[in-house]
Short mmCIF file of C-alpha atoms in Angstrom, two decimals:
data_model
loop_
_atom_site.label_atom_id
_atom_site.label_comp_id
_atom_site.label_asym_id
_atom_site.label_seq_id
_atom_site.Cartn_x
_atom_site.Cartn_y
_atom_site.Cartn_z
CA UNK L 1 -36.42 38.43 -1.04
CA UNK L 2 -35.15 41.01 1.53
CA UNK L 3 -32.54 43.01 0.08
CA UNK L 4 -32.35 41.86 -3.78
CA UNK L 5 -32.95 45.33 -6.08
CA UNK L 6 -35.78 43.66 -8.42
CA UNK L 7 -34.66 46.63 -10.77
CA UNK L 8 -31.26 46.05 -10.94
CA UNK L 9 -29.87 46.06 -14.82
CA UNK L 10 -30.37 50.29 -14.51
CA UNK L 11 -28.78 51.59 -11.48
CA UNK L 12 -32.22 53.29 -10.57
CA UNK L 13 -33.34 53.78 -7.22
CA UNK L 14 -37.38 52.68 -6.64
CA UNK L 15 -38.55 56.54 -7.04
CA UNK L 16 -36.78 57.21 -9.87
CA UNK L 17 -37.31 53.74 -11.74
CA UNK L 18 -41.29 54.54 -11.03
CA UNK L 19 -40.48 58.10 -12.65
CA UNK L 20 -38.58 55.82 -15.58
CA UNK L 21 -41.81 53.32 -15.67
CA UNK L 22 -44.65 56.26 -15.21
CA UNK L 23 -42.46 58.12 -18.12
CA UNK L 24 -43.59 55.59 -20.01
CA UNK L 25 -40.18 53.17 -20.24
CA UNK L 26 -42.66 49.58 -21.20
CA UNK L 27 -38.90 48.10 -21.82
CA UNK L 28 -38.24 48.45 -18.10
CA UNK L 29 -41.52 46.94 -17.12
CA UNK L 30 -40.50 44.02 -19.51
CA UNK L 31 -37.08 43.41 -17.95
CA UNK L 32 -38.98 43.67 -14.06
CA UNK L 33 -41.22 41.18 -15.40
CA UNK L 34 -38.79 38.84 -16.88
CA UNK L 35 -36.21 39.67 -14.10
CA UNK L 36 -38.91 38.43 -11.03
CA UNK L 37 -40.61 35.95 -12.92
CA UNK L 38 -38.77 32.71 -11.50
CA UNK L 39 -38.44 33.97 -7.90
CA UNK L 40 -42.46 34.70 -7.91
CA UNK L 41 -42.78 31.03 -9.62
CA UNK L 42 -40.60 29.41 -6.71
CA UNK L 43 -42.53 31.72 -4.04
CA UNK L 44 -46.11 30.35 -5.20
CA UNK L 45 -44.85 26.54 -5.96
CA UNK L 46 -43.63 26.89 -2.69
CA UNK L 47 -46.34 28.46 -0.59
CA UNK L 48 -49.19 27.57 -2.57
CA UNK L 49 -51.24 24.64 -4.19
CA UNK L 50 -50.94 26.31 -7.45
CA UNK L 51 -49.35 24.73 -10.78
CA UNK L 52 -47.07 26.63 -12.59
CA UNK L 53 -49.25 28.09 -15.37
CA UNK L 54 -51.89 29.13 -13.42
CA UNK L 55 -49.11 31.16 -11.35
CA UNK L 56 -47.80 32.54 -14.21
CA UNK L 57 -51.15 33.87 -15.01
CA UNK L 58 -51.04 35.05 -11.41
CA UNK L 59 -47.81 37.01 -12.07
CA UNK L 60 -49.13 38.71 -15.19
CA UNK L 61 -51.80 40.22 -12.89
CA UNK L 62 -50.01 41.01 -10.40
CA UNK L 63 -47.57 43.17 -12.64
CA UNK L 64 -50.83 44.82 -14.36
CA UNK L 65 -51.89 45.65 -11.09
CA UNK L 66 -48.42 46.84 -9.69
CA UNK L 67 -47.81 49.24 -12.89
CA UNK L 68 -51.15 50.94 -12.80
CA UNK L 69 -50.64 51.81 -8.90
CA UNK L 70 -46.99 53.10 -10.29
CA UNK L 71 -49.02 55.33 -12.72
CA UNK L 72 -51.66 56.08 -10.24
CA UNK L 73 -49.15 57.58 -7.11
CA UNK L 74 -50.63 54.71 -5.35
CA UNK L 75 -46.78 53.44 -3.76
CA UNK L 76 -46.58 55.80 -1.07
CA UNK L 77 -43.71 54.17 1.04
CA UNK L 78 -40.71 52.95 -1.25
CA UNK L 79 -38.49 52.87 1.90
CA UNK L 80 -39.63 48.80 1.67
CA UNK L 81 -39.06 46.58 -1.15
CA UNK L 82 -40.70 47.29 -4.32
CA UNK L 83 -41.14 43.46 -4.56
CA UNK L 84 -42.52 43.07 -1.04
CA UNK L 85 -45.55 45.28 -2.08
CA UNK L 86 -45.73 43.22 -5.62
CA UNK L 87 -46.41 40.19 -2.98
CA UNK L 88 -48.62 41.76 -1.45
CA UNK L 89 -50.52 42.29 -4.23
CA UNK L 90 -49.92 38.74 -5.40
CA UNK L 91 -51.24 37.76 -2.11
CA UNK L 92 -54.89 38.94 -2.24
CA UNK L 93 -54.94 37.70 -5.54
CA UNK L 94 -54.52 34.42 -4.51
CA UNK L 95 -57.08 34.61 -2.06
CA UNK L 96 -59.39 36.20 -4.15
CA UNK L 97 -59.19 33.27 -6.75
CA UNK L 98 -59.48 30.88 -4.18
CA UNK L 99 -62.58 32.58 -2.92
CA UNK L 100 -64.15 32.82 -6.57
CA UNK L 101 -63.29 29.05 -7.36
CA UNK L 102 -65.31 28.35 -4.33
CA UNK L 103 -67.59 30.10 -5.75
CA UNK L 104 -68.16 32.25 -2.66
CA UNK L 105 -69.56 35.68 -3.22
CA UNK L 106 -67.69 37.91 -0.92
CA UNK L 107 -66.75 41.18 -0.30
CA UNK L 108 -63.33 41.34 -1.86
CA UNK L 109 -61.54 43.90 0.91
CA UNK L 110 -58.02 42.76 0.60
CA UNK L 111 -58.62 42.54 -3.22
CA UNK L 112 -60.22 45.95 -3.69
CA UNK L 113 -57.79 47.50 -1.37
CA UNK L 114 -54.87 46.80 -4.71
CA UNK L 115 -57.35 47.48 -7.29
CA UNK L 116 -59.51 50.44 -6.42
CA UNK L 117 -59.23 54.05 -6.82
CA UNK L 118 -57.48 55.35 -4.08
CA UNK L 119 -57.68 59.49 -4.72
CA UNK L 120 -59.48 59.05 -1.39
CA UNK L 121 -63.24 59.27 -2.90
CA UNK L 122 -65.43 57.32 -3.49
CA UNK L 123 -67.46 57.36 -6.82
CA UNK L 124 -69.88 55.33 -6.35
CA UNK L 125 -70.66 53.16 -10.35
CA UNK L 126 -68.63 54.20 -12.84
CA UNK L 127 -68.83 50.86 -14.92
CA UNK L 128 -72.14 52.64 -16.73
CA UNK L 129 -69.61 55.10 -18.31
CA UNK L 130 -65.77 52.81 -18.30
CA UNK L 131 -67.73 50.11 -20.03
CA UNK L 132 -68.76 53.07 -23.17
CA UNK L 133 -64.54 53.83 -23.10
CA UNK L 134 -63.24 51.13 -25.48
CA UNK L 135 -66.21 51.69 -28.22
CA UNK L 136 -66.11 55.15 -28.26
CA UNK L 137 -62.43 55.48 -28.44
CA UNK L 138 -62.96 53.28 -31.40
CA UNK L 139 -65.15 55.36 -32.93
CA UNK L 140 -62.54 58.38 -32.73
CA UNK L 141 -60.97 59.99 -36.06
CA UNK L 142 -57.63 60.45 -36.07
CA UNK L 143 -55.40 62.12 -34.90
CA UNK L 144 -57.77 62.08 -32.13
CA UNK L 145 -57.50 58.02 -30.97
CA UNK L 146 -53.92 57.53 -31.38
CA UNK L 147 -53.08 60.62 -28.84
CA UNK L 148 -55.07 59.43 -26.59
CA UNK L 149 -53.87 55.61 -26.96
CA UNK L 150 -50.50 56.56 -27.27
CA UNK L 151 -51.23 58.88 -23.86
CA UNK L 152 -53.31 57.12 -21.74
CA UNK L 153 -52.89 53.33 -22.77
CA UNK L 154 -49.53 53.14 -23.90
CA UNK L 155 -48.32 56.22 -21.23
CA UNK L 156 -45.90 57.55 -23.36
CA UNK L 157 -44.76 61.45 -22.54
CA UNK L 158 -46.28 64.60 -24.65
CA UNK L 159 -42.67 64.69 -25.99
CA UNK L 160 -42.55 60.87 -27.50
CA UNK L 161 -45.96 61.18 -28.90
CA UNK L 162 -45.47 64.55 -30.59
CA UNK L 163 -42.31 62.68 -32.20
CA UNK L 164 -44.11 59.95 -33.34
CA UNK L 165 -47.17 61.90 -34.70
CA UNK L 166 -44.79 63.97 -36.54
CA UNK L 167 -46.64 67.40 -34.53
CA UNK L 168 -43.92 69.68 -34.49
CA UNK L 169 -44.34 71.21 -30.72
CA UNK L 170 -45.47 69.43 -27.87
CA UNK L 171 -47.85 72.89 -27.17
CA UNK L 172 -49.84 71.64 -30.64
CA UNK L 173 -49.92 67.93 -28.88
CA UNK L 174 -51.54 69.06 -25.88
CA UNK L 175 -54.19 71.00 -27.45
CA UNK L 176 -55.13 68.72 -29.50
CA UNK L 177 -55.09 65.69 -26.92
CA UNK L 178 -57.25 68.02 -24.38
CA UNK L 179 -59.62 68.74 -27.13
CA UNK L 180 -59.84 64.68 -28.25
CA UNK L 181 -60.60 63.83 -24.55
CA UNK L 182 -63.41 66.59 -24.24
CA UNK L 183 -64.70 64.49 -27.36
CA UNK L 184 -64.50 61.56 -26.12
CA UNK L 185 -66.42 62.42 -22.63
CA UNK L 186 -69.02 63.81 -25.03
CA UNK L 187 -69.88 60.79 -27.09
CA UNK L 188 -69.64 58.83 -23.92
CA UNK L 189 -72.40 61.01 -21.96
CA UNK L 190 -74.63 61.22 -24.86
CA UNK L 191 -74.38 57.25 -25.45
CA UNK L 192 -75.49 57.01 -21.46
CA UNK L 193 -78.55 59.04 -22.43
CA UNK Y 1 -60.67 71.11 -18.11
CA UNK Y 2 -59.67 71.99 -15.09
CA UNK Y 3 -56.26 70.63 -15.21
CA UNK Y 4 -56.00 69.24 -11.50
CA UNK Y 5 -59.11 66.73 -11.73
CA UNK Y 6 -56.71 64.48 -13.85
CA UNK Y 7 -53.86 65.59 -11.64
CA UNK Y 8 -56.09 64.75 -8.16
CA UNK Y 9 -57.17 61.36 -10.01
CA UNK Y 10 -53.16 60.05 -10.41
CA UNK Y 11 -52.34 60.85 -6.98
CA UNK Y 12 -50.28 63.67 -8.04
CA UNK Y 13 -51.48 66.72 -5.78
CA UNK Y 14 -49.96 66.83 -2.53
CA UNK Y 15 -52.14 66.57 0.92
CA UNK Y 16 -52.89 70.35 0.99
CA UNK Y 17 -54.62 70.51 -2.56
CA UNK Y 18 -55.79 66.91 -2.74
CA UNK Y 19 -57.47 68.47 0.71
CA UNK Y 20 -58.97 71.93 -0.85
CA UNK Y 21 -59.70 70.55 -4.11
CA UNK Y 22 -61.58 67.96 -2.35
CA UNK Y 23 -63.69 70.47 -0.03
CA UNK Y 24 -64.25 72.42 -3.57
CA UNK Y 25 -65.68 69.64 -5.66
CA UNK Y 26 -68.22 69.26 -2.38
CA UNK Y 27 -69.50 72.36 -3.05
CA UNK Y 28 -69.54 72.17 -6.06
CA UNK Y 29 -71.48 69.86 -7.68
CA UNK Y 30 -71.18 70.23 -11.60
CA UNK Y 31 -67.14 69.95 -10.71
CA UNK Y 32 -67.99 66.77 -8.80
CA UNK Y 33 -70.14 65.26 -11.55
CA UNK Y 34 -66.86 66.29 -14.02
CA UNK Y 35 -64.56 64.69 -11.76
CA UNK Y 36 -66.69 61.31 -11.84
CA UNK Y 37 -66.64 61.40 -15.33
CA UNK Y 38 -62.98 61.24 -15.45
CA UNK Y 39 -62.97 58.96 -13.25
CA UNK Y 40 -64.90 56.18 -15.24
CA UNK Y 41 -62.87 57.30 -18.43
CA UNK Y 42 -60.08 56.62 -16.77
CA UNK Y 43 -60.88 53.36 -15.70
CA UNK Y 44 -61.98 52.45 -18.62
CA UNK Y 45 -59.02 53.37 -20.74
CA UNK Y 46 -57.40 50.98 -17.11
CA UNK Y 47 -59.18 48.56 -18.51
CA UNK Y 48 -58.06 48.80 -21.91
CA UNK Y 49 -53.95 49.09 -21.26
CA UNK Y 50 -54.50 45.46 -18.94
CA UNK Y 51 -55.69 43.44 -21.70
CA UNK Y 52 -52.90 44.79 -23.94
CA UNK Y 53 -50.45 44.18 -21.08
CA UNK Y 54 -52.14 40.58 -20.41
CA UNK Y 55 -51.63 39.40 -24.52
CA UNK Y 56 -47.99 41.18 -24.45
CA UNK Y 57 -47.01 39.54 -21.79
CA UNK Y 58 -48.85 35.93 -22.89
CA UNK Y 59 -46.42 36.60 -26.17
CA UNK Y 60 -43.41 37.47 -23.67
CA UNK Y 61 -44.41 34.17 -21.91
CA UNK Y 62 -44.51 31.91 -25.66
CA UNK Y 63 -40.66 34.00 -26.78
CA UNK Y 64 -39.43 32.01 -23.18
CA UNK Y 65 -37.66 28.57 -23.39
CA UNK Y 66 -39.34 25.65 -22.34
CA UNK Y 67 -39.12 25.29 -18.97
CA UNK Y 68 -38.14 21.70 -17.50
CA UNK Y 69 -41.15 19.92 -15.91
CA UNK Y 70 -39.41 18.37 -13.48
CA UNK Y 71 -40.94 20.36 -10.62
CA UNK Y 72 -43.34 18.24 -7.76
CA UNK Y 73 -46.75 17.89 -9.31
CA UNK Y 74 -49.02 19.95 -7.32
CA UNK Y 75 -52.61 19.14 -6.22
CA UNK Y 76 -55.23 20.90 -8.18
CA UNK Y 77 -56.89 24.14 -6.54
CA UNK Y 78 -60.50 23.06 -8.38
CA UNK Y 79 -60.39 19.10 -8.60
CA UNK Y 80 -61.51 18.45 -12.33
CA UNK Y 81 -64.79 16.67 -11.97
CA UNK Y 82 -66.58 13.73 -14.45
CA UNK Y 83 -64.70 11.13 -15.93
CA UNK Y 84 -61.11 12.48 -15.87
CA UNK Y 85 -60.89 12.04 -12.05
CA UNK Y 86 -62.37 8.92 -12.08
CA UNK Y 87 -59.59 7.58 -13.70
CA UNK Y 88 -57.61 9.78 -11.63
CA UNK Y 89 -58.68 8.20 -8.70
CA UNK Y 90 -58.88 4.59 -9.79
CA UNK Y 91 -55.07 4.68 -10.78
CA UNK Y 92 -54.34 6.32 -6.94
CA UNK Y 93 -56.09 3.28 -5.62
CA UNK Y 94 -54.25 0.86 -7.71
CA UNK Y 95 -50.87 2.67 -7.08
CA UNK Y 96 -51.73 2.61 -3.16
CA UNK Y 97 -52.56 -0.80 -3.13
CA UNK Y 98 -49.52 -2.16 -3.60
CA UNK Y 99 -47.54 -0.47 -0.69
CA UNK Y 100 -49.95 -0.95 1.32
CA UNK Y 101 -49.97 -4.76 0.82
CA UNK Y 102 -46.53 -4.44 1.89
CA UNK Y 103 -47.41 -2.04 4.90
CA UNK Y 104 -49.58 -5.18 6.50
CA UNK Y 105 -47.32 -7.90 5.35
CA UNK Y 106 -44.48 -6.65 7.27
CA UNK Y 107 -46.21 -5.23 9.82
CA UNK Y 108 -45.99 -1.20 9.55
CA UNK Y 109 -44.48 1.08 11.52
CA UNK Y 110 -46.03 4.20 13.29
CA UNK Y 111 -44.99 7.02 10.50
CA UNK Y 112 -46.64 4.57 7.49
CA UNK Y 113 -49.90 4.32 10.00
CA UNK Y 114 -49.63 7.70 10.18
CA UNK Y 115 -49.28 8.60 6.53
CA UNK Y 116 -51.73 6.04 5.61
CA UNK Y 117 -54.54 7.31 8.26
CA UNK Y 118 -53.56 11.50 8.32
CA UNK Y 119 -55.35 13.75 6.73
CA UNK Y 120 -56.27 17.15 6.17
CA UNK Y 121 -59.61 18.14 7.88
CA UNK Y 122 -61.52 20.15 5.38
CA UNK Y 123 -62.64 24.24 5.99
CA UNK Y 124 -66.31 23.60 7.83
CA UNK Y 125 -66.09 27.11 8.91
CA UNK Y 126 -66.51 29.14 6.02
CA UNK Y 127 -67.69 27.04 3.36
CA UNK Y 128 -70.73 28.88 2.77
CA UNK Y 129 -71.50 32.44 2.23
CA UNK Y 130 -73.57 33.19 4.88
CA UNK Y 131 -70.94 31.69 7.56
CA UNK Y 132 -68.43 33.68 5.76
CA UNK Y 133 -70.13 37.34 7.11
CA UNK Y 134 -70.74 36.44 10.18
CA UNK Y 135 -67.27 35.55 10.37
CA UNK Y 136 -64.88 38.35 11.64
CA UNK Y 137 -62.70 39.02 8.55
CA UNK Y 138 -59.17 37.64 10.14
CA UNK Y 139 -60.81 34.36 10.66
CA UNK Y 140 -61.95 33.98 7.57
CA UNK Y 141 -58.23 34.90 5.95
CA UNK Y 142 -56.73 32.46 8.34
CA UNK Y 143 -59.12 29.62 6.94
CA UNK Y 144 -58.49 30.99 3.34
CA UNK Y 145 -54.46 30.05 4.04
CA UNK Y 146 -55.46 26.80 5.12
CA UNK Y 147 -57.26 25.95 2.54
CA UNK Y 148 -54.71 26.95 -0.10
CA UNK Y 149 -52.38 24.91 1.69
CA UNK Y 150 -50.47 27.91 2.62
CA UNK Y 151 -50.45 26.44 6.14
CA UNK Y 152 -47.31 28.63 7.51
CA UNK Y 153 -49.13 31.64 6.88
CA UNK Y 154 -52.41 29.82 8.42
CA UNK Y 155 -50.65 29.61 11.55
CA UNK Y 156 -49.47 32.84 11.87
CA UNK Y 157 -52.79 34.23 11.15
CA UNK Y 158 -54.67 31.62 13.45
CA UNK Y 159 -52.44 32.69 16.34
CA UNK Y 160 -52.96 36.07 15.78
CA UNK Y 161 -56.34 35.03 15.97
CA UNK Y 162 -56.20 33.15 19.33
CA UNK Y 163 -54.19 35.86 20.90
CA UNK Y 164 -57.69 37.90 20.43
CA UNK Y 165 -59.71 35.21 21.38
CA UNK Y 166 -57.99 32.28 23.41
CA UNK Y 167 -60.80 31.07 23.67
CA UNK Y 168 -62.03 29.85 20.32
CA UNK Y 169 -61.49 26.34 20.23
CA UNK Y 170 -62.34 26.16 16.43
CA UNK Y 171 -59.43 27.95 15.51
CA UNK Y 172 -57.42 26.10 18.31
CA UNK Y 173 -57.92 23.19 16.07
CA UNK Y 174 -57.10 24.41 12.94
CA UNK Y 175 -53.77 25.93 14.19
CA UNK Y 176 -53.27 21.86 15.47
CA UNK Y 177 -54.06 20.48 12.25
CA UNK Y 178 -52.16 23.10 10.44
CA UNK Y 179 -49.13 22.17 12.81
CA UNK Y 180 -49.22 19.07 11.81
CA UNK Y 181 -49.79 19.94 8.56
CA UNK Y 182 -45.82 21.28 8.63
CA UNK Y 183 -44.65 18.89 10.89
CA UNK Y 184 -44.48 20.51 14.50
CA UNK Y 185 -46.12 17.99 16.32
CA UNK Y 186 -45.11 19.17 19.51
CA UNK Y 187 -46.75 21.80 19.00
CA UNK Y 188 -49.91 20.17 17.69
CA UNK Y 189 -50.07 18.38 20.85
CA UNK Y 190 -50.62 21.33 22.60
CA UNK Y 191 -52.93 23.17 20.54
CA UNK Y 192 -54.80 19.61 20.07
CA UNK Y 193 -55.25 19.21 24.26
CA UNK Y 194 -56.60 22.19 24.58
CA UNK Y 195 -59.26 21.80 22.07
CA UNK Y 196 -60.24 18.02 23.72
CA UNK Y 197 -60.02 20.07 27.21
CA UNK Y 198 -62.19 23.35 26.11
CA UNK Y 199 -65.83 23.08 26.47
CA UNK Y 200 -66.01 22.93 22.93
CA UNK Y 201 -68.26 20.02 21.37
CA UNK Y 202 -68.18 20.62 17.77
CA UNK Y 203 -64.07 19.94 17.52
CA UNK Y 204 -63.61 17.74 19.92
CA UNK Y 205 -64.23 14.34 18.56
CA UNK Y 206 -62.21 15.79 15.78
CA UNK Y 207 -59.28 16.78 18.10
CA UNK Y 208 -59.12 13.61 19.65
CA UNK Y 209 -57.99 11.52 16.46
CA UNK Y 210 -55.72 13.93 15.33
CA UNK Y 211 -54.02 13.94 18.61
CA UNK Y 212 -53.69 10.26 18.73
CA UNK Y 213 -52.38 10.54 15.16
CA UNK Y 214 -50.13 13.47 16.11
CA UNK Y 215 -48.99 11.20 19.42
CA UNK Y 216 -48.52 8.16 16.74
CA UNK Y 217 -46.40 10.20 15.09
CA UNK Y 218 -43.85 11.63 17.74
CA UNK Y 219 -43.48 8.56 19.45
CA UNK Y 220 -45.86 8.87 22.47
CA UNK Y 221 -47.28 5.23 21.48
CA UNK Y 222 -48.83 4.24 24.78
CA UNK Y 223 -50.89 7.67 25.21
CA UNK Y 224 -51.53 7.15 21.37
CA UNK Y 225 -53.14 3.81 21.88
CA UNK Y 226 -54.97 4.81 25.37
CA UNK Y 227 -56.37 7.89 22.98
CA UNK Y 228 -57.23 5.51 20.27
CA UNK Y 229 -59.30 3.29 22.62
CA UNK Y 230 -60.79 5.73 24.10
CA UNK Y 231 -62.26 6.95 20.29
CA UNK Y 232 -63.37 3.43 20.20
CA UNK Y 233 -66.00 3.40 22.76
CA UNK Y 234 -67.04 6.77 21.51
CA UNK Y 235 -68.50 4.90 18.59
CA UNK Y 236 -68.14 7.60 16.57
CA UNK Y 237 -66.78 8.35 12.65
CA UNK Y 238 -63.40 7.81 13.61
CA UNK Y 239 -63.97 4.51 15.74
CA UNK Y 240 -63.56 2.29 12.57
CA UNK Y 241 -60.21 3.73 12.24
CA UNK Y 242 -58.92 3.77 15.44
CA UNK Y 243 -59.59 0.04 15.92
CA UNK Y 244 -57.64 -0.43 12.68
CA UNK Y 245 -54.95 1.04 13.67
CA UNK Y 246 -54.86 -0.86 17.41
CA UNK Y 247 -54.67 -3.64 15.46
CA UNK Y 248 -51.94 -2.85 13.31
CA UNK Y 249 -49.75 -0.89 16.21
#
């Protein structure tokens, strides 16, 4: 896998297709999935006692994973292979689902090393207040839950989404997607009460 | 908002005000608590954009062509249990039976003994929780390999291991069985002697028919049959088998 650009239909270099994928480009992420898809196949058929569809569920994770430490800063070192760290990733979650079909309770280090917070601190719960998220997005008026979909699930730029909304500066879309967050940390903190 | 809690949440301040901001939100509690917040929102809308990533690419995954099955049918990770693999098993038996009749009609040679008698000797180390702590974690990732089959990787990892601790005859005998798993019997001979010739009681039994196997195998006949006899008199779980064989060699 050494050498092959798993990017390669733009002529984009890893930093700036993250910049492209963090900019919100979901077409890119569609062609790296698509792209990678039989070489990850071969790589688990060959290295693992997997079938096929449970490796493709695999590989779906394993990009979920890989974009949100694109959005999160999380690839420090792009000097290597952009697909040697989505291996690695694929890697521990292997192992993890080999642990948890064993039904072995452990402590899922090589796991939690891909999928936690990194910013360096540790918070200890937050699943009291991530679990309130989805509801109370929900529960939003409009404009309010589309900015923030559109922003924070969807990562598309201030620009796109003031297109889209019809908002004619991206000033007005800011505002306005500052103020729907503050609203949305409300309702959360007074449904934890 | 203070505009660099989101920013010091996606990675995006560099080491000097990831540092300060970090050494301000520890004085400051009410920041800290904010910053937590965020945090959990944040993960939580996470949680929301992989589900919608998981069904889009599901529907990606339905828009594909049908792909060929004409790939090797792997082995299961979770064995499906009740009547399924009853069946499952009862049609292995018959479809076993029949080359083996031929094996003993015509006399078989040592690579059919071999495939007939070898295999795989289960994870004992780390098949329950509590072994699993008191394991150090690079064991327990070596083991994890082996068990998913991935048995190159499980002998890197179990060498890495045995550089540490040369002395660890368990994992002396995994990297032999894992050898042979990928053919280098050579070197499963090695790793295999020095398990039978540690101090080491709970492998060694174990070692002993593997290395005849492995011996079988390469060729070494003679010091495969003077191994086999010797797990005769041994009376042990493998004794039943090694006379088998002897007869059969």
């Amino acid at each position: 896998m050494a050498g092959t650009n798993p990017t390669k239909t733009l002529e984009l270099n890893p930093q700036q297709w993250m910049d492209e994928i963090r900019g919100g480009n979901r077409q890119l992420l569609d062609e790296f999935y698509l792209n990678n898809r039989e070489d990850f196949i071969g790589w688990g058929l060959n290295n693992y006692r997997i079938d096929r569809e449970q490796l493709v569920d695999i590989y779906q994770d394993t990009i979920i994973i890989f974009y949100e430490n694109i959005l999160y800063n999380r690839i420090k070192d792009v000097s290597s292979n952009l697909k040697t760290y989505l291996y690695g990733i694929a890697k521990n979650l292997i192992l993890k689902k080999f642990r948890d079909d064993r039904k072995i309770d452990r402590h899922e280090e090589n796991v939690q090393e891909h999928l936690s917070f990194q910013a360096g601190y540790d918070f200890e719960d937050l699943s009291e207040i991530k679990g309130k998220v989805k509801t109370e997005l929900d529960s939003l008026g409009e404009p309010c839950r589309s900015i923030l979909e559109l922003f924070y699930v969807e990562n598309q730029n201030i620009e796109t989404i003031a297109q889209k909304l019809d908002y004619k500066s991206k000033d007005v879309v800011k505002t306005q997607k500052s103020r729907c967050l503050k609203t949305l940390k409300e309702k959360i903190l007074q449904a934890n009460v | 908002m203070d505009p660099r809690i989101e920013q010091y949440l996606l990675g995006q301040l560099d080491e000097n005000d990831k540092a300060a901001f970090e050494k301000e939100m520890e004085n400051d509690s009410s920041l800290k608590e904010e910053v937590r917040t965020h945090a959990g929102v944040l993960q939580g809308l996470d949680e929301i954009r992989a589900e919608k990533l998981k069904s889009h690419f599901q529907e990606l995954e339905s828009n594909l062509p049908k792909e060929e099955s004409n790939e090797e049918k792997v082995v299961e990770m979770q064995p499906s249990k009740g009547l399924g693999s009853i069946w499952k098993v009862a049609a292995a038996i018959v479809l076993l039976a029949i080359p083996t009749y031929l094996i003993l009609n015509s006399g078989p040679t040592a690579d059919e003994l071999y495939n007939q008698y070898y295999q795989s000797y289960p994870n004992v180390i780390t098949s329950t929780e509590r072994s699993q702590e008191e394991n150090p974690p690079e064991q327990n990732e070596a083991l994890a390999y082996y068990e998913s089959g991935n048995f190159e990787a499980a002998i890197e990892a179990f060498q890495a291991e045995l550089e540490e601790l040369p002395e660890a005859a368990d994992m002396q005998f995994y990297l032999g069985v894992s050898q042979m798993e990928t053919n280098r019997l050579e070197h499963a001979i090695e790793s295999l002697t020095a398990v039978v010739e540690s101090n080491n009681t709970q492998f060694r039994d174990q070692a002993l028919w593997y290395l005849a196997l492995a011996k079988m195998k390469n060729g070494n006949e003679v010091e495969a049959e003077g191994l086999l006899k010797h797990i005769i008199t041994k009376e042990n779980s493998y004794s039943t088998r090694a006379e088998e064989i002897l007869e059969q060699l």
